[in-house]
CSV table of C-alpha atoms in Angstrom, one decimal:
chain,number,residue,atom,x,y,z
A,4,UNK,CA,5.6,-5.0,18.9
A,5,UNK,CA,3.8,-3.4,16.0
A,6,UNK,CA,3.8,0.4,16.1
A,7,UNK,CA,0.9,2.6,15.1
A,8,UNK,CA,1.4,4.3,11.8
A,9,UNK,CA,2.1,8.0,12.3
A,10,UNK,CA,1.8,10.9,9.8
A,11,UNK,CA,5.6,11.2,9.7
A,12,UNK,CA,6.1,7.5,8.9
A,13,UNK,CA,3.5,7.8,6.1
A,14,UNK,CA,5.4,10.7,4.6
A,15,UNK,CA,8.6,8.7,4.6
A,16,UNK,CA,6.9,5.8,2.9
A,17,UNK,CA,5.4,8.0,0.3
A,18,UNK,CA,8.7,9.8,-0.3
A,19,UNK,CA,10.5,6.4,-0.6
A,20,UNK,CA,7.9,5.2,-3.2
A,21,UNK,CA,8.2,8.4,-5.1
A,22,UNK,CA,12.0,8.3,-5.2
A,23,UNK,CA,11.9,4.6,-6.3
A,24,UNK,CA,9.5,5.6,-9.1
A,25,UNK,CA,11.8,8.5,-10.0
A,26,UNK,CA,14.8,6.2,-10.1
A,27,UNK,CA,12.8,3.8,-12.4
A,28,UNK,CA,12.1,6.6,-14.8
A,29,UNK,CA,15.7,7.7,-14.9
A,30,UNK,CA,16.8,4.2,-15.6
A,31,UNK,CA,14.1,3.8,-18.2
A,32,UNK,CA,15.1,7.0,-19.9
A,33,UNK,CA,18.5,5.6,-20.7
A,34,UNK,CA,17.3,2.1,-21.6
A,35,UNK,CA,18.5,2.4,-25.2
A,36,UNK,CA,21.9,3.6,-24.2
A,37,UNK,CA,23.6,0.1,-23.8
A,38,UNK,CA,22.2,-1.0,-27.2
A,39,UNK,CA,24.0,1.7,-29.1
A,40,UNK,CA,27.3,1.0,-30.9
A,41,UNK,CA,30.5,2.6,-29.6
A,42,UNK,CA,30.2,6.3,-29.1
A,43,UNK,CA,30.7,8.3,-32.3
A,44,UNK,CA,30.5,11.8,-33.5
A,45,UNK,CA,29.5,12.8,-37.0
A,46,UNK,CA,30.1,15.9,-38.9
A,47,UNK,CA,29.1,17.3,-42.3
A,48,UNK,CA,31.8,18.1,-44.8
A,49,UNK,CA,30.4,20.6,-47.3
A,50,UNK,CA,32.5,22.5,-49.7
A,51,UNK,CA,32.0,26.1,-48.4
A,52,UNK,CA,31.1,25.8,-44.7
A,53,UNK,CA,32.4,24.4,-41.4
A,54,UNK,CA,30.0,22.4,-39.2
A,55,UNK,CA,29.8,21.5,-35.6
A,56,UNK,CA,30.2,17.9,-34.4
A,57,UNK,CA,27.1,15.8,-33.9
A,58,UNK,CA,26.9,14.5,-30.4
A,59,UNK,CA,25.6,11.1,-30.0
A,60,UNK,CA,22.4,10.8,-27.9
A,61,UNK,CA,20.0,8.0,-27.3
A,62,UNK,CA,16.3,8.3,-28.1
A,63,UNK,CA,13.8,7.8,-25.3
A,64,UNK,CA,11.7,5.4,-27.4
A,65,UNK,CA,11.2,1.8,-28.2
A,66,UNK,CA,14.7,0.2,-27.8
A,67,UNK,CA,14.1,-1.9,-30.9
A,68,UNK,CA,14.5,1.2,-33.0
A,69,UNK,CA,18.3,1.1,-32.3
A,70,UNK,CA,18.4,-2.0,-34.4
A,71,UNK,CA,17.0,-0.2,-37.4
A,72,UNK,CA,18.7,-0.8,-40.7
A,73,UNK,CA,18.3,2.9,-41.6
A,74,UNK,CA,21.5,4.9,-41.3
A,75,UNK,CA,19.6,8.2,-41.8
A,76,UNK,CA,16.2,9.7,-41.3
A,77,UNK,CA,15.0,13.1,-42.2
A,78,UNK,CA,12.7,15.2,-39.9
A,79,UNK,CA,11.3,18.3,-41.6
A,80,UNK,CA,9.6,21.3,-40.1
A,81,UNK,CA,6.9,22.7,-42.3
A,82,UNK,CA,6.8,26.5,-42.0
A,83,UNK,CA,9.9,28.1,-43.4
A,84,UNK,CA,11.1,24.7,-44.8
A,85,UNK,CA,8.5,23.3,-47.1
A,86,UNK,CA,7.0,26.8,-47.6
A,87,UNK,CA,8.3,30.3,-46.7
A,88,UNK,CA,5.0,31.1,-45.1
A,89,UNK,CA,6.1,34.5,-43.6
A,90,UNK,CA,7.1,35.9,-47.0
A,91,UNK,CA,4.5,34.2,-49.2
A,92,UNK,CA,1.5,33.9,-46.9
A,93,UNK,CA,1.4,36.0,-43.7
A,94,UNK,CA,2.0,39.4,-45.3
A,95,UNK,CA,-0.6,38.8,-48.0
A,96,UNK,CA,-3.1,37.5,-45.4
A,97,UNK,CA,-2.7,40.6,-43.3
A,98,UNK,CA,-3.4,42.8,-46.3
A,99,UNK,CA,-6.5,40.8,-47.2
A,100,UNK,CA,-7.7,41.1,-43.7
A,101,UNK,CA,-7.2,44.9,-43.7
A,102,UNK,CA,-9.1,45.2,-47.0
A,103,UNK,CA,-12.0,43.0,-45.7
A,104,UNK,CA,-12.3,45.3,-42.6
A,105,UNK,CA,-12.4,48.4,-44.8
A,106,UNK,CA,-8.9,49.6,-43.8
A,107,UNK,CA,-7.8,50.6,-47.3
A,108,UNK,CA,-5.0,52.8,-45.9
A,109,UNK,CA,-3.3,49.8,-44.3
A,110,UNK,CA,-1.2,47.8,-46.8
A,111,UNK,CA,2.0,46.2,-45.7
A,112,UNK,CA,4.9,46.2,-48.2
A,113,UNK,CA,7.5,43.5,-47.6
A,114,UNK,CA,10.0,45.9,-46.0
A,115,UNK,CA,7.3,47.2,-43.6
A,116,UNK,CA,6.2,43.7,-42.8
A,117,UNK,CA,9.8,42.4,-42.1
A,118,UNK,CA,10.5,45.5,-39.9
A,119,UNK,CA,7.4,44.9,-37.8
A,120,UNK,CA,8.3,41.2,-37.6
A,121,UNK,CA,11.7,42.1,-36.3
A,122,UNK,CA,10.4,44.7,-33.7
A,123,UNK,CA,7.8,42.3,-32.4
A,124,UNK,CA,10.0,39.2,-32.4
A,125,UNK,CA,7.3,37.4,-34.3
A,126,UNK,CA,4.3,38.3,-32.1
A,127,UNK,CA,1.6,39.1,-34.6
A,128,UNK,CA,-0.6,41.0,-32.1
A,129,UNK,CA,2.3,43.3,-31.3
A,130,UNK,CA,2.9,43.8,-35.0
A,131,UNK,CA,-0.7,45.1,-35.4
A,132,UNK,CA,-0.4,47.4,-32.3
A,133,UNK,CA,3.0,48.7,-33.4
A,134,UNK,CA,1.8,49.5,-36.8
A,135,UNK,CA,-1.4,51.4,-35.8
A,136,UNK,CA,0.5,53.2,-32.9
A,137,UNK,CA,2.8,54.6,-35.6
A,138,UNK,CA,0.3,55.3,-38.4
A,139,UNK,CA,-2.8,56.1,-36.3
A,140,UNK,CA,-5.7,54.0,-35.3
A,141,UNK,CA,-9.1,54.2,-37.2
A,142,UNK,CA,-10.7,57.5,-36.1
A,143,UNK,CA,-14.1,55.8,-35.4
A,144,UNK,CA,-12.5,53.3,-33.0
A,145,UNK,CA,-13.0,54.0,-29.3
A,146,UNK,CA,-9.8,53.8,-27.2
A,147,UNK,CA,-11.2,51.0,-25.1
A,148,UNK,CA,-11.9,48.8,-28.1
A,149,UNK,CA,-8.3,48.7,-29.5
A,150,UNK,CA,-7.8,45.2,-28.1
A,151,UNK,CA,-10.9,43.7,-29.6
A,152,UNK,CA,-10.1,45.4,-32.9
A,153,UNK,CA,-6.6,43.8,-32.9
A,154,UNK,CA,-8.1,40.4,-32.2
A,155,UNK,CA,-10.6,40.9,-35.0
A,156,UNK,CA,-7.7,41.7,-37.4
A,157,UNK,CA,-5.9,38.6,-36.4
A,158,UNK,CA,-9.0,36.4,-36.8
A,159,UNK,CA,-9.5,37.7,-40.3
A,160,UNK,CA,-5.8,37.3,-41.1
A,161,UNK,CA,-6.0,33.6,-40.0
A,162,UNK,CA,-9.0,33.0,-42.2
A,163,UNK,CA,-7.2,34.6,-45.1
A,164,UNK,CA,-4.1,32.6,-44.5
A,165,UNK,CA,-6.1,29.3,-44.4
A,166,UNK,CA,-7.6,30.2,-47.8
A,167,UNK,CA,-4.2,31.1,-49.3
A,168,UNK,CA,-2.5,27.9,-48.2
A,169,UNK,CA,-5.3,25.8,-49.7
A,170,UNK,CA,-5.2,27.8,-52.9
A,171,UNK,CA,-2.5,27.4,-55.6
A,172,UNK,CA,-1.3,31.0,-55.0
A,173,UNK,CA,1.3,29.9,-52.4
A,174,UNK,CA,3.9,27.4,-53.9
A,175,UNK,CA,6.3,25.1,-52.0
A,176,UNK,CA,9.9,26.2,-51.8
A,177,UNK,CA,11.9,25.5,-55.0
A,178,UNK,CA,13.5,22.0,-54.9
A,179,UNK,CA,11.4,20.8,-51.9
A,180,UNK,CA,9.6,18.1,-53.9
A,181,UNK,CA,12.8,16.9,-55.6
A,182,UNK,CA,14.5,16.7,-52.2
A,183,UNK,CA,11.8,14.5,-50.8
A,184,UNK,CA,11.7,12.4,-53.9
A,185,UNK,CA,15.4,11.7,-53.6
A,186,UNK,CA,15.0,10.7,-50.0
A,187,UNK,CA,12.2,8.3,-50.8
A,188,UNK,CA,14.1,6.9,-53.7
A,189,UNK,CA,17.1,6.1,-51.5
A,190,UNK,CA,14.8,4.6,-48.8
A,191,UNK,CA,15.5,7.4,-46.3
A,192,UNK,CA,12.5,7.8,-43.9
A,193,UNK,CA,10.9,11.2,-44.2
A,194,UNK,CA,8.9,12.4,-41.1
A,195,UNK,CA,7.0,15.7,-41.2
A,196,UNK,CA,6.8,17.5,-37.8
A,197,UNK,CA,3.6,19.6,-37.3
A,198,UNK,CA,3.3,19.2,-33.5
A,199,UNK,CA,4.8,22.6,-32.7
A,200,UNK,CA,3.9,24.5,-35.9
A,201,UNK,CA,3.4,28.2,-35.1
A,202,UNK,CA,0.5,28.6,-37.5
A,203,UNK,CA,-1.2,25.5,-36.2
A,204,UNK,CA,-1.4,21.9,-37.4
A,205,UNK,CA,-4.3,22.5,-39.8
A,206,UNK,CA,-2.2,25.0,-41.8
A,207,UNK,CA,0.9,22.8,-41.6
A,208,UNK,CA,-1.0,19.8,-42.9
A,209,UNK,CA,-2.5,21.9,-45.7
A,210,UNK,CA,1.0,22.8,-46.8
A,211,UNK,CA,2.1,19.2,-46.7
A,212,UNK,CA,-0.9,18.3,-48.9
A,213,UNK,CA,0.7,20.3,-51.7
A,214,UNK,CA,3.2,17.5,-52.1
A,215,UNK,CA,0.4,15.4,-53.7
A,216,UNK,CA,-1.3,12.3,-52.6
A,217,UNK,CA,1.2,9.8,-54.1
A,218,UNK,CA,4.2,11.5,-52.4
A,219,UNK,CA,2.3,11.9,-49.1
A,220,UNK,CA,1.5,8.2,-49.1
A,221,UNK,CA,5.2,7.4,-49.1
A,222,UNK,CA,6.1,9.6,-46.1
A,223,UNK,CA,7.0,7.7,-43.0
A,224,UNK,CA,4.8,9.7,-40.7
A,225,UNK,CA,3.3,13.2,-40.1
A,226,UNK,CA,3.8,13.8,-36.4
A,227,UNK,CA,1.3,16.1,-34.8
A,228,UNK,CA,0.3,16.6,-31.2
A,229,UNK,CA,-1.9,13.4,-31.2
A,230,UNK,CA,1.0,11.3,-32.6
A,231,UNK,CA,3.3,12.8,-29.9
A,232,UNK,CA,0.8,11.8,-27.1
A,233,UNK,CA,0.5,8.3,-28.5
A,234,UNK,CA,4.2,7.8,-28.8
A,235,UNK,CA,6.3,5.8,-26.3
A,236,UNK,CA,7.9,9.1,-25.2
A,237,UNK,CA,4.6,10.8,-24.8
A,238,UNK,CA,3.2,7.9,-22.8
A,239,UNK,CA,6.2,7.7,-20.5
A,240,UNK,CA,7.3,11.3,-20.0
A,241,UNK,CA,4.3,13.5,-20.8
A,242,UNK,CA,2.1,12.0,-18.1
A,243,UNK,CA,0.0,9.6,-20.2
A,244,UNK,CA,1.6,6.5,-18.7
A,245,UNK,CA,3.9,7.4,-15.8
A,246,UNK,CA,4.2,10.7,-14.0
A,247,UNK,CA,7.3,12.8,-14.4
A,248,UNK,CA,10.4,12.1,-12.4
A,249,UNK,CA,11.2,14.2,-9.3
A,250,UNK,CA,14.2,15.8,-11.1
A,251,UNK,CA,12.0,16.9,-14.0
A,252,UNK,CA,9.4,18.4,-11.7
A,253,UNK,CA,12.0,20.2,-9.7
A,254,UNK,CA,13.7,21.5,-12.8
A,255,UNK,CA,10.4,22.9,-14.2
A,256,UNK,CA,9.7,24.7,-10.9
A,257,UNK,CA,13.2,26.1,-10.7
A,258,UNK,CA,12.9,27.3,-14.3
A,259,UNK,CA,9.6,29.0,-13.7
A,260,UNK,CA,11.0,30.7,-10.6
A,261,UNK,CA,14.1,31.9,-12.4
A,262,UNK,CA,11.9,33.3,-15.2
A,263,UNK,CA,9.7,35.2,-12.8
A,264,UNK,CA,12.8,36.6,-11.0
A,265,UNK,CA,14.2,37.7,-14.4
A,266,UNK,CA,11.0,39.5,-15.2
A,267,UNK,CA,11.0,41.2,-11.8
A,268,UNK,CA,14.6,42.4,-12.1
A,269,UNK,CA,14.0,43.5,-15.7
A,270,UNK,CA,10.9,45.5,-14.7
A,271,UNK,CA,12.9,47.3,-11.9
A,272,UNK,CA,15.7,48.2,-14.3
A,273,UNK,CA,13.2,49.3,-16.9
A,274,UNK,CA,11.4,51.5,-14.4
A,275,UNK,CA,14.7,53.3,-13.7
A,276,UNK,CA,15.3,53.7,-17.5
A,277,UNK,CA,11.7,54.4,-18.3
A,278,UNK,CA,11.6,51.5,-20.7
A,279,UNK,CA,9.0,48.7,-21.4
A,280,UNK,CA,10.2,45.1,-21.2
A,281,UNK,CA,8.5,41.8,-21.8
A,282,UNK,CA,10.5,38.6,-21.1
A,283,UNK,CA,9.1,35.5,-22.7
A,284,UNK,CA,8.5,33.0,-19.9
A,285,UNK,CA,6.7,30.5,-22.2
A,286,UNK,CA,9.8,29.4,-24.1
A,287,UNK,CA,10.5,26.6,-21.7
A,288,UNK,CA,7.1,25.0,-22.3
A,289,UNK,CA,7.5,25.6,-26.0
A,290,UNK,CA,10.9,23.8,-25.9
A,291,UNK,CA,9.4,20.9,-24.1
A,292,UNK,CA,6.8,20.5,-26.9
A,293,UNK,CA,9.5,20.7,-29.5
A,294,UNK,CA,11.7,18.1,-27.7
A,295,UNK,CA,8.6,15.8,-27.5
A,296,UNK,CA,7.9,16.2,-31.2
A,297,UNK,CA,11.4,15.4,-32.2
A,298,UNK,CA,11.6,12.4,-29.9
A,299,UNK,CA,8.4,11.1,-31.3
A,300,UNK,CA,9.6,11.7,-34.8
A,301,UNK,CA,12.7,9.6,-34.2
A,302,UNK,CA,10.6,6.9,-32.6
A,303,UNK,CA,8.1,6.7,-35.5
A,304,UNK,CA,11.0,6.7,-38.0
A,305,UNK,CA,12.5,3.7,-36.1
A,306,UNK,CA,15.9,5.4,-36.1
A,307,UNK,CA,18.0,6.5,-33.2
A,308,UNK,CA,18.1,10.2,-32.5
A,309,UNK,CA,21.8,10.4,-33.5
A,310,UNK,CA,20.9,9.0,-37.0
A,311,UNK,CA,18.1,11.6,-37.6
A,312,UNK,CA,18.7,15.1,-39.1
A,313,UNK,CA,16.2,17.8,-38.4
A,314,UNK,CA,15.7,20.3,-41.3
A,315,UNK,CA,14.6,23.3,-39.2
A,316,UNK,CA,13.2,26.7,-40.1
A,317,UNK,CA,12.9,28.0,-36.6
A,318,UNK,CA,15.3,28.9,-33.8
A,319,UNK,CA,13.3,26.9,-31.3
A,320,UNK,CA,13.6,23.9,-33.5
A,321,UNK,CA,17.4,24.2,-33.4
A,322,UNK,CA,17.3,24.5,-29.6
A,323,UNK,CA,15.2,21.4,-29.3
A,324,UNK,CA,17.5,19.4,-31.5
A,325,UNK,CA,20.5,20.6,-29.6
A,326,UNK,CA,18.8,19.6,-26.3
A,327,UNK,CA,18.5,15.9,-27.4
A,328,UNK,CA,21.7,15.7,-29.5
A,329,UNK,CA,19.9,15.5,-32.8
A,330,UNK,CA,21.9,16.8,-35.8
A,331,UNK,CA,20.2,19.9,-37.3
A,332,UNK,CA,20.4,21.8,-40.6
A,333,UNK,CA,18.8,25.2,-40.8
A,334,UNK,CA,17.1,26.2,-44.0
A,335,UNK,CA,17.0,30.0,-44.1
A,336,UNK,CA,13.7,31.8,-44.9
A,337,UNK,CA,12.6,35.4,-44.9
A,338,UNK,CA,12.0,35.2,-41.2
A,339,UNK,CA,15.5,33.9,-40.4
A,340,UNK,CA,17.6,35.6,-43.2
A,341,UNK,CA,19.8,37.5,-40.7
A,342,UNK,CA,19.6,35.1,-37.7
A,343,UNK,CA,22.6,33.3,-36.4
A,344,UNK,CA,22.5,29.6,-35.5
A,345,UNK,CA,25.7,28.7,-33.8
A,346,UNK,CA,24.5,25.3,-32.5
A,347,UNK,CA,23.2,24.2,-35.9
A,348,UNK,CA,25.3,21.6,-37.8
A,349,UNK,CA,24.8,23.6,-41.0
A,350,UNK,CA,22.9,26.6,-42.4
A,351,UNK,CA,21.7,26.5,-46.0
A,352,UNK,CA,19.8,28.8,-48.3
A,353,UNK,CA,17.6,26.3,-50.0
A,354,UNK,CA,17.1,22.8,-51.5
A,355,UNK,CA,19.3,21.3,-54.2
A,356,UNK,CA,22.2,22.7,-56.2
A,357,UNK,CA,25.0,23.9,-53.9
A,358,UNK,CA,22.7,23.7,-50.9
A,359,UNK,CA,20.7,20.9,-49.2
A,360,UNK,CA,20.6,17.5,-50.8
A,361,UNK,CA,20.3,13.9,-49.6
A,362,UNK,CA,23.8,13.0,-51.0
A,363,UNK,CA,25.3,15.8,-48.7
A,364,UNK,CA,23.4,14.5,-45.7
A,365,UNK,CA,24.8,11.1,-46.4
A,366,UNK,CA,28.3,12.5,-46.7
A,367,UNK,CA,29.3,11.9,-43.1
A,368,UNK,CA,32.5,10.4,-41.9
A,369,UNK,CA,33.6,9.1,-38.5
A,370,UNK,CA,35.8,11.6,-36.7
């Protein structure tokens, strides 16, 4: 006898279908794993530093990339790596904005700028507020217009930075062009990552253009948000092709709940201590964007994640590389001069010489 369909039975059928699809995604995400050679770990051996092991990890991308003949691919962040934007650009742009708005008394020296940067943890709106809270707001500014005034400063600062980046006033970091030339000469794919650039893709691409047309034409790929969405990883995992797995959805919900609980507890403690706290609950989403950018970079480079090296200028870039098992070398900048990067494979001060070079990246041995 055929039974009538009940709401409960429909729920079970939907759950079964969802779990089947989730299982498919989990299986698909590891599709490249059987194609990899026997599990290995690589490490850098540089003269003056000790480096962590590189943990092998498969890339969620076209399985054919695991058959690539390239033994190495370079992924480069732009800000802090190709150009020390915070030292060379941001401070100058703020001072130009202050002058344009008639705030002649506001002029940030490098020590003042770096101190504000440290106190605000890189939040530029907080930098402006901290500065004027300390030195005094314009006398003609009503109290209820402080927020709009701050937004106006940031708008003028962004316009000034755009102009500075396009101009010849801000050079690339010393040795950056030689490093890329060496990579291209040795047939090492070079992929520029702009997808999660803090100052935006337009500024990041303007910086890349300083490499010159001929050099840019030889780059493997510039990976921005559009390229991430069109990648195999973007289609499969970011919702363009198939919805996220049940585990991924649950993990995101748990993370959001945990962040909210941390914020609540921190506010209660702060109330007792009469402090002000602000926990960043957006870092998880930022990390997802970074992971997507790095996965797409490996895919377009047609090289397994384990054979890529990210040259990072940001802490979040290091976290993203660690999350997927991609080797990562940090190139210090004014923003990260005193930061610690325990999960990075290496921390260097610049390109060439005793620091970062293609020959040193190639100098890996099986452990």
